[in-house]
XYZ file of C-alpha atoms in Angstrom:
586
model
C -21.540 134.808 -47.334
C -24.466 135.699 -45.962
C -28.239 134.501 -45.756
C -29.862 136.170 -48.621
C -32.813 137.487 -46.687
C -32.051 137.259 -43.153
C -28.301 138.430 -43.227
C -27.181 135.612 -40.836
C -23.564 133.795 -41.352
C -23.916 131.058 -43.377
C -21.408 129.202 -40.742
C -24.318 129.500 -37.972
C -27.165 128.849 -40.229
C -25.274 125.245 -41.003
C -25.565 124.355 -37.440
C -29.572 124.822 -37.450
C -30.372 122.902 -40.696
C -33.511 120.996 -40.900
C -36.008 120.299 -43.069
C -38.759 122.668 -42.575
C -37.531 125.396 -45.621
C -34.769 125.277 -47.706
C -32.266 127.432 -49.540
C -29.390 126.302 -52.118
C -25.673 127.217 -51.500
C -22.685 126.118 -53.149
C -19.618 126.195 -50.998
C -18.425 122.846 -50.270
C -18.701 123.212 -46.685
C -22.135 123.927 -47.170
C -22.937 120.495 -48.654
C -25.527 117.865 -47.401
C -26.708 114.796 -49.088
C -30.296 115.904 -50.064
C -31.768 116.343 -53.379
C -29.557 114.319 -55.244
C -26.544 115.110 -53.554
C -27.619 119.073 -53.322
C -26.611 121.154 -50.175
C -29.634 122.279 -48.640
C -30.170 124.911 -45.974
C -33.551 123.886 -44.347
C -34.149 126.613 -41.538
C -37.102 125.224 -38.954
C -40.156 127.095 -37.750
C -39.453 128.137 -34.085
C -35.486 127.974 -34.040
C -34.704 130.927 -31.940
C -31.412 132.007 -33.681
C -33.632 132.826 -36.435
C -35.031 136.520 -36.816
C -38.318 136.801 -35.261
C -41.811 137.392 -37.374
C -42.823 141.212 -38.042
C -45.431 142.713 -38.503
C -46.668 146.449 -39.456
C -50.042 147.760 -39.972
C -50.163 150.891 -42.041
C -53.349 152.529 -43.714
C -53.683 150.744 -46.730
C -51.137 148.015 -46.249
C -50.568 145.135 -43.913
C -46.303 143.741 -43.907
C -45.186 140.296 -42.465
C -42.176 138.918 -42.858
C -39.268 136.750 -41.203
C -36.186 137.806 -42.483
C -36.550 134.798 -45.073
C -39.753 135.849 -46.841
C -41.795 139.002 -46.521
C -45.382 139.585 -47.550
C -47.338 142.812 -48.646
C -50.958 142.641 -48.014
C -53.514 145.255 -49.065
C -55.354 146.674 -45.812
C -58.458 145.686 -45.654
C -58.660 143.780 -48.557
C -56.518 140.961 -48.244
C -54.766 140.873 -51.641
C -51.428 140.173 -51.916
C -49.170 143.116 -53.294
C -45.489 141.910 -53.009
C -43.938 138.865 -52.087
C -39.799 139.378 -50.922
C -37.696 136.743 -51.491
C -33.498 136.298 -51.696
C -32.544 140.221 -52.583
C -35.641 139.918 -55.369
C -38.024 142.866 -54.207
C -41.240 141.275 -55.498
C -41.845 137.763 -56.661
C -45.376 138.808 -57.760
C -46.345 140.140 -61.203
C -45.361 144.300 -60.971
C -46.640 145.202 -64.185
C -50.224 144.224 -62.980
C -52.411 146.352 -60.456
C -51.582 145.501 -56.984
C -54.849 143.789 -56.645
C -54.400 141.372 -59.299
C -51.067 140.028 -58.114
C -52.267 137.209 -55.679
C -55.892 136.982 -54.552
C -58.965 134.757 -53.349
C -61.618 134.644 -56.010
C -65.135 132.999 -56.640
C -67.319 132.448 -59.585
C -71.012 132.369 -58.709
C -74.522 133.016 -59.686
C -77.811 133.958 -58.509
C -80.197 136.545 -57.736
C -80.917 137.327 -61.587
C -76.772 137.098 -62.146
C -76.498 134.993 -64.663
C -72.648 134.556 -64.054
C -70.197 136.561 -61.924
C -66.669 136.299 -60.982
C -65.084 138.358 -58.537
C -62.032 138.772 -56.076
C -63.167 138.144 -52.314
C -61.749 141.596 -50.766
C -62.386 141.841 -47.454
C -63.272 144.660 -44.893
C -61.914 144.127 -41.884
C -58.415 143.059 -40.715
C -57.965 141.250 -37.269
C -54.439 140.230 -35.754
C -54.982 136.644 -34.747
C -51.507 135.706 -33.187
C -48.474 137.993 -33.364
C -45.824 136.960 -31.750
C -42.124 136.035 -32.231
C -42.474 132.620 -33.607
C -45.569 133.236 -35.256
C -48.355 135.779 -37.213
C -51.567 135.043 -38.367
C -53.797 137.281 -39.995
C -57.757 137.036 -40.830
C -59.077 139.395 -43.552
C -63.010 138.997 -43.357
C -66.087 140.139 -44.874
C -69.637 139.714 -43.215
C -72.407 139.727 -45.952
C -75.526 142.016 -45.434
C -78.690 142.499 -47.433
C -77.590 145.624 -47.994
C -74.926 143.593 -50.007
C -77.518 141.911 -52.432
C -76.379 141.029 -56.010
C -72.929 142.562 -55.505
C -70.301 140.237 -53.344
C -71.322 136.261 -53.306
C -73.674 135.790 -50.333
C -71.291 134.060 -48.065
C -69.247 135.467 -44.958
C -65.422 135.284 -45.586
C -62.096 134.843 -43.476
C -58.999 134.693 -45.365
C -56.059 133.849 -43.335
C -52.706 134.272 -43.930
C -50.112 132.824 -41.761
C -46.097 133.652 -41.352
C -43.870 130.924 -39.093
C -40.681 131.720 -37.819
C -37.528 130.265 -40.136
C -39.813 128.995 -42.366
C -39.274 129.672 -46.410
C -42.776 130.949 -47.284
C -46.161 131.466 -45.928
C -49.722 130.016 -45.339
C -53.308 130.591 -46.635
C -56.587 129.067 -46.163
C -60.097 130.568 -46.171
C -63.267 129.727 -44.008
C -66.302 130.454 -46.356
C -70.121 130.628 -44.687
C -73.395 130.522 -45.927
C -75.817 131.372 -42.467
C -79.548 131.343 -42.186
C -79.833 134.785 -43.181
C -78.284 134.727 -46.437
C -79.815 134.111 -49.729
C -79.821 131.345 -52.353
C -77.021 131.032 -55.053
C -74.931 128.743 -56.719
C -71.437 128.313 -56.422
C -69.308 127.655 -59.792
C -65.557 128.114 -59.147
C -63.542 129.018 -56.248
C -59.527 129.366 -56.017
C -56.367 130.920 -54.717
C -54.341 132.590 -57.706
C -50.999 133.738 -57.552
C -48.968 135.435 -60.267
C -45.266 135.093 -60.534
C -43.186 137.815 -62.572
C -43.121 136.975 -66.353
C -39.403 138.508 -65.817
C -38.223 136.290 -63.291
C -40.053 132.873 -63.804
C -40.454 130.792 -67.589
C -40.214 127.256 -66.583
C -43.190 125.444 -65.350
C -42.996 122.076 -63.307
C -46.468 120.353 -62.449
C -45.283 116.593 -61.957
C -41.941 114.677 -62.724
C -42.764 114.260 -66.432
C -44.838 117.337 -66.570
C -42.144 120.361 -66.686
C -41.272 122.985 -69.761
C -40.264 126.186 -70.347
C -43.525 128.497 -71.322
C -44.132 130.863 -73.927
C -44.475 134.782 -72.595
C -47.795 136.154 -72.586
C -46.978 138.326 -74.812
C -46.881 135.288 -77.215
C -50.565 134.313 -76.824
C -51.749 138.152 -77.956
C -52.276 138.729 -81.958
C -50.074 139.131 -84.202
C -48.179 136.848 -82.569
C -50.514 134.318 -81.132
C -53.265 133.287 -83.705
C -56.687 132.688 -81.231
C -57.994 128.837 -81.797
C -62.081 127.646 -80.814
C -61.380 128.953 -77.261
C -60.014 131.798 -76.134
C -57.533 129.754 -73.922
C -56.195 127.874 -76.672
C -53.594 130.126 -78.824
C -51.824 129.009 -81.962
C -47.841 130.573 -81.406
C -47.141 132.010 -84.679
C -44.453 134.363 -83.822
C -43.153 133.735 -80.569
C -40.345 135.920 -78.889
C -38.667 133.020 -78.496
C -38.556 131.173 -81.794
C -38.673 127.537 -79.819
C -42.054 127.787 -79.048
C -43.828 128.678 -82.979
C -45.761 125.782 -84.006
C -47.111 125.045 -80.907
C -50.890 125.217 -79.294
C -50.287 126.856 -75.625
C -53.912 125.946 -74.036
C -54.166 126.209 -69.625
C -56.215 122.967 -70.240
C -53.042 121.118 -71.590
C -52.115 121.026 -67.883
C -54.811 120.448 -65.974
C -54.379 117.128 -63.098
C -56.444 114.711 -61.156
C -57.160 115.808 -57.674
C -55.309 113.140 -56.497
C -52.240 114.069 -58.266
C -52.363 117.893 -57.350
C -49.583 118.444 -54.413
C -46.826 120.543 -55.396
C -46.484 122.112 -58.940
C -45.158 126.176 -59.901
C -42.303 127.665 -61.436
C -38.323 128.293 -61.849
C -36.545 130.725 -63.197
C -35.112 130.553 -67.183
C -31.614 130.427 -65.933
C -31.161 127.604 -63.650
C -27.691 128.920 -62.348
C -29.220 132.040 -60.660
C -32.581 130.701 -60.083
C -35.665 130.718 -57.791
C -38.810 128.505 -57.381
C -41.969 129.508 -56.738
C -44.237 126.696 -55.482
C -47.728 125.695 -54.155
C -48.028 123.051 -51.671
C -51.247 120.986 -50.645
C -50.479 117.960 -48.322
C -53.912 116.971 -48.413
C -56.809 116.903 -51.047
C -59.839 116.878 -48.455
C -61.102 120.422 -49.046
C -61.531 120.068 -52.799
C -64.597 118.749 -54.473
C -65.766 115.486 -56.381
C -63.191 113.439 -55.293
C -59.538 111.947 -56.343
C -59.828 111.698 -59.817
C -61.948 115.338 -60.601
C -59.868 117.464 -63.310
C -58.770 120.757 -62.012
C -56.167 123.508 -63.759
C -52.410 124.070 -61.305
C -50.053 126.065 -63.188
C -50.139 127.296 -66.754
C -48.612 130.101 -68.924
C -49.062 133.628 -67.543
C -47.021 133.035 -65.146
C -50.309 131.702 -63.189
C -50.141 129.542 -60.096
C -53.298 128.137 -58.818
C -55.002 126.339 -55.928
C -58.663 125.300 -57.747
C -60.849 124.527 -54.696
C -64.110 123.543 -56.130
C -64.483 124.023 -60.290
C -67.265 122.819 -62.646
C -64.640 122.215 -65.918
C -65.181 119.026 -67.316
C -68.357 118.324 -65.607
C -70.797 121.537 -66.361
C -73.716 122.193 -64.588
C -74.035 119.033 -62.454
C -71.367 120.375 -60.351
C -72.728 123.624 -59.457
C -73.143 124.338 -56.056
C -76.627 125.009 -54.872
C -77.335 126.853 -51.486
C -81.105 127.384 -50.404
C -81.946 130.620 -49.099
C -80.983 130.012 -45.018
C -79.412 127.061 -45.835
C -76.479 126.997 -43.006
C -72.867 125.539 -44.124
C -69.159 126.351 -43.622
C -65.700 125.255 -45.400
C -62.281 125.646 -44.878
C -60.588 125.533 -47.784
C -56.969 125.362 -47.551
C -54.192 125.171 -46.122
C -52.133 125.742 -49.035
C -48.607 126.428 -48.479
C -46.316 128.796 -50.749
C -43.122 127.921 -50.812
C -39.576 129.415 -52.125
C -36.411 128.120 -52.706
C -33.090 129.223 -54.589
C -30.199 128.001 -56.440
C -27.378 130.508 -55.808
C -24.565 129.145 -57.802
C -23.836 127.630 -61.385
C -21.993 125.017 -59.627
C -24.529 123.721 -57.655
C -26.407 122.903 -60.582
C -25.949 119.682 -62.064
C -28.915 119.074 -64.523
C -28.901 122.109 -66.288
C -32.727 122.700 -65.964
C -33.209 124.045 -62.246
C -34.521 120.452 -61.344
C -32.760 120.549 -57.895
C -35.166 123.155 -56.876
C -38.292 120.571 -58.193
C -36.523 118.059 -55.771
C -36.492 120.495 -52.789
C -39.724 121.242 -53.305
C -40.820 117.524 -53.331
C -38.697 117.313 -50.540
C -40.868 120.054 -48.239
C -44.068 118.343 -49.974
C -43.195 115.189 -47.531
C -41.841 117.736 -45.011
C -45.791 119.325 -45.059
C -47.437 116.030 -45.008
C -45.609 114.739 -41.983
C -46.921 117.855 -40.188
C -50.248 117.707 -41.486
C -52.937 118.855 -40.227
C -51.052 121.483 -39.028
C -51.497 122.046 -35.101
C -50.507 126.442 -35.405
C -53.276 127.499 -37.137
C -55.999 129.822 -35.461
C -59.400 129.075 -36.654
C -61.487 126.934 -34.449
C -63.140 125.624 -37.719
C -59.796 124.019 -38.567
C -59.884 120.769 -36.620
C -56.677 119.902 -35.202
C -55.439 116.590 -35.064
C -56.933 115.097 -31.976
C -60.341 116.413 -33.269
C -60.058 114.104 -35.951
C -60.754 110.480 -36.416
C -59.953 107.268 -39.035
C -61.044 104.350 -40.283
C -59.077 100.628 -41.028
C -60.550 97.715 -43.067
C -59.984 95.358 -45.959
C -61.259 94.988 -48.998
C -61.467 92.086 -51.826
C -63.403 91.795 -54.642
C -66.022 88.908 -55.462
C -67.049 88.042 -59.378
C -67.835 84.474 -59.913
C -67.638 84.733 -63.404
C -64.138 85.561 -62.609
C -63.200 83.161 -59.914
C -65.297 81.298 -57.126
C -62.193 83.194 -54.969
C -62.439 86.653 -53.588
C -59.691 88.580 -55.813
C -57.138 91.284 -54.632
C -58.692 94.791 -55.309
C -55.448 95.836 -57.467
C -55.170 99.804 -57.451
C -58.357 100.234 -55.910
C -59.125 103.177 -54.034
C -61.680 103.604 -50.835
C -62.767 107.094 -49.372
C -64.882 108.769 -47.189
C -67.268 111.235 -48.171
C -71.238 112.664 -47.689
C -73.555 109.880 -47.432
C -75.135 109.171 -50.515
C -75.623 106.745 -53.299
C -73.116 104.741 -55.072
C -70.532 107.154 -56.812
C -72.150 110.105 -55.730
C -68.985 111.313 -54.177
C -68.280 112.452 -57.766
C -70.335 115.743 -57.190
C -70.237 116.033 -53.963
C -68.842 119.155 -53.163
C -70.117 120.884 -49.268
C -68.398 118.690 -47.667
C -64.639 117.264 -47.401
C -63.192 113.748 -49.137
C -60.551 111.683 -47.595
C -59.274 108.615 -49.485
C -56.563 106.517 -50.210
C -55.183 103.808 -52.500
C -55.363 100.130 -50.967
C -52.619 97.802 -50.602
C -51.708 94.887 -52.521
C -53.913 92.654 -49.812
C -56.541 95.103 -49.809
C -55.885 96.816 -46.696
C -56.431 100.255 -46.427
C -56.194 103.311 -43.855
C -57.495 106.479 -43.604
C -56.256 108.692 -40.566
C -56.918 112.348 -40.033
C -60.349 112.327 -40.818
C -62.668 115.501 -39.747
C -65.544 114.414 -37.462
C -68.371 113.613 -38.991
C -70.801 111.045 -40.738
C -69.655 109.596 -43.878
C -70.322 106.982 -46.371
C -67.480 104.532 -47.446
C -67.164 104.189 -51.336
C -64.632 102.860 -53.501
C -63.851 101.436 -57.316
C -61.476 98.655 -58.535
C -60.000 98.948 -62.050
C -61.315 96.190 -64.641
C -64.207 95.724 -62.758
C -67.828 97.754 -63.226
C -69.101 99.796 -60.909
C -69.334 101.381 -57.526
C -68.758 100.251 -54.045
C -70.563 101.543 -51.252
C -70.434 100.076 -47.211
C -73.857 99.868 -46.448
C -73.966 101.838 -42.710
C -73.285 105.206 -42.245
C -69.656 105.703 -41.146
C -70.094 108.159 -38.086
C -66.196 109.600 -37.176
C -65.663 110.746 -33.694
C -62.195 112.750 -32.762
C -59.640 110.217 -31.341
C -61.181 107.138 -32.735
C -60.250 105.223 -35.421
C -63.142 102.157 -36.514
C -62.092 98.834 -37.986
C -64.741 97.800 -40.390
C -63.383 93.975 -40.806
C -63.268 92.610 -44.207
C -65.498 94.284 -46.819
C -66.458 92.516 -50.177
C -67.301 94.205 -53.344
C -69.260 92.449 -56.023
C -69.544 93.948 -59.235
C -72.734 94.417 -60.581
C -73.857 91.899 -63.444
C -77.174 89.437 -64.518
C -75.364 87.293 -66.308
C -71.668 86.322 -68.331
C -70.245 88.704 -70.217
C -70.320 87.811 -73.591
C -68.319 90.859 -74.826
C -67.076 94.281 -73.863
C -65.509 97.464 -75.360
C -62.711 99.023 -73.482
C -61.852 98.274 -69.683
C -63.737 99.778 -66.543
C -61.028 101.681 -64.888
C -61.910 105.420 -65.400
C -59.642 106.432 -67.891
C -60.368 106.319 -72.071
C -56.386 105.631 -72.417
C -56.931 102.034 -73.853
C -59.125 103.482 -76.796
C -58.034 104.644 -80.165
C -56.061 108.478 -79.345
C -55.669 109.417 -83.103
C -51.999 111.564 -83.223
C -52.382 115.137 -83.016
C -52.808 117.332 -85.627
C -48.557 118.268 -86.554
C -49.753 122.083 -87.253
C -51.276 122.125 -83.607
C -48.859 120.395 -81.073
C -47.841 120.925 -77.755
C -44.165 119.005 -77.860
C -44.528 118.270 -74.051
C -47.083 115.225 -75.024
C -45.213 114.137 -78.130
C -43.786 111.158 -76.376
C -45.800 110.605 -73.252
C -48.671 107.961 -74.564
C -50.452 108.723 -71.350
C -51.107 111.764 -72.103
C -51.579 112.368 -75.904
C -55.300 112.254 -75.123
C -54.236 116.449 -74.018
C -53.464 117.622 -77.368
C -55.288 120.053 -78.802
C -58.061 119.695 -81.591
C -58.192 115.758 -81.313
C -61.729 116.390 -81.961
C -61.318 117.407 -85.601
C -59.532 114.176 -86.220
C -62.764 112.450 -85.686
C -64.496 114.090 -88.279
C -61.618 113.510 -90.506
C -61.444 109.557 -89.955
C -65.708 109.342 -90.274
C -66.711 112.234 -92.523
C -69.729 110.465 -93.935
C -71.449 108.855 -90.848
C -70.620 108.328 -86.843
C -68.910 105.273 -86.304
C -69.893 101.839 -86.626
C -68.189 99.059 -84.345
C -68.125 95.635 -85.192
C -68.250 93.186 -81.803
C -66.899 90.311 -83.673
C -64.107 91.635 -85.776
C -63.155 95.323 -84.355
C -60.185 95.995 -81.579
C -61.437 98.881 -79.119
C -57.642 99.823 -79.003
C -57.683 100.911 -82.810
C -61.438 101.062 -84.136
C -63.039 102.918 -80.789
C -62.326 106.528 -80.652
C -61.624 107.937 -77.301
C -64.704 110.647 -76.852
C -67.803 111.036 -78.309
C -67.511 114.757 -79.795
C -68.606 117.245 -82.927
C -68.003 116.033 -86.313
C -68.535 119.738 -88.488
C -69.873 121.246 -85.958
C -72.868 118.956 -84.715
C -72.372 116.511 -81.935
C -72.176 113.191 -82.515
C -75.510 111.309 -82.192
C -73.761 107.989 -80.654
C -71.323 105.599 -81.924
C -73.272 102.343 -83.273
C -72.119 98.899 -82.091
C -73.196 95.866 -84.157
C -73.457 92.876 -82.428
C -75.949 90.746 -84.544
C -72.793 89.577 -85.984
C -71.071 88.437 -82.409
C -71.075 84.394 -82.734
C -73.788 82.655 -80.208
C -75.534 85.908 -79.450
């Protein structure tokens, strides 16, 4: 049996198995205990027994490949037109135009422009590295006054890295706003990949959020019926009857930033399936902290890496740049990873989950390598150019206990200096977060050098923690801040409260979805039932005459406090009313 891409005999590949990348084979002689007893072949970058990385530059295209994966990009635009893997000539959607298959883009406004969206097309190609072990390409575009009002006023440097023996490639970008650039506001920026709809039908964004997906044709009338906003469509007459009556809405698959680590697509038939994944070992470059909701994968098929967006927040998350303001940031890298399942005999789950397990394993491999040492941009700090911080956090609330309490489920993080909680709107810099241990101890490593505040929060306690002093992170040094105490703000004893201060609305009343507008994925997932479409309409059904009134003494927030303040018959609710006069002793 031959390796599907490299043409290397399997017996030779078995001698070289490592954990950098993987494909699946069914021969008994090829099995190792990995991914639930699955057989995984994992060539390592840098192994001389694998073909060298090769680069071919043509007038309109650039092709880079390592015998496992081959990527075709436009020259000098830097859009991805094709990805060859496992005998498939192109994993990207071939029915779309060449510049609408894989690209970086932005949404911005300024200079009289209300809102503009466009791909980050480049004007120049530079080969940063061309060696047998690795090729790194740089696609750049410099902004000038002649371009006023056309592309976003940023200098752009898009990078693509292919390594020897790796079953994928890396991409990252450097955005720079110089003192010569005009003012503007950044609304959204992302990496977009569009896998082929005839090859990829099963989406996985977490262990519990996985499902077969409808085709894009199902969203178009008369097969699909548009709902309250264009992204939401009722599947009336889908090509596959199993989707009939469901709502397809990309926002139902949003994830908190801290949970977006690996997601992607698999084929419909797991016995001959290929996996298409995005892996991000760190979220340091994403905006607004670990709780910010971002899109991931959704129908199309579409596979996104969103670095900044105003979704779910609005204008408060527009990133303003003043004229002449100097700023630079590295977004990524993202590892675009591919794996394959070669035989029905090697599939035990029946849904291609072995591919998902291997993708999660690859995430752990990439996380151990983070921050990467092989990237060519000096703007990406290497491990020895970073620092860290350690300490221990506890909670002191004398109304609960005279002793300091452990911060169960608490999080601490470094972000730009500001007020307590300001990290939730901070977008220009980097953020580094971790969940504290049971005893409150924490350690944050690989922090980019600079000045930060240390922030935190603890579920069950109101308010935000902020360490008073500015933290100056320097290369090669870890700062020990010792024992820190979070004192939640309070003026007196708590007489009553509605809900739990845990930064979710999960404890409040979330109605059942309208059975005519459901997503089957969330029917039995209580923690995600709020993602069902149209729940705001249930509020008007429950309170047709007037807004909710909550009686402190008799009502139960789990049944009587609607989880969101929404519209009623097209009019925004003026606010729930709380009747606390009936509270004994108030």
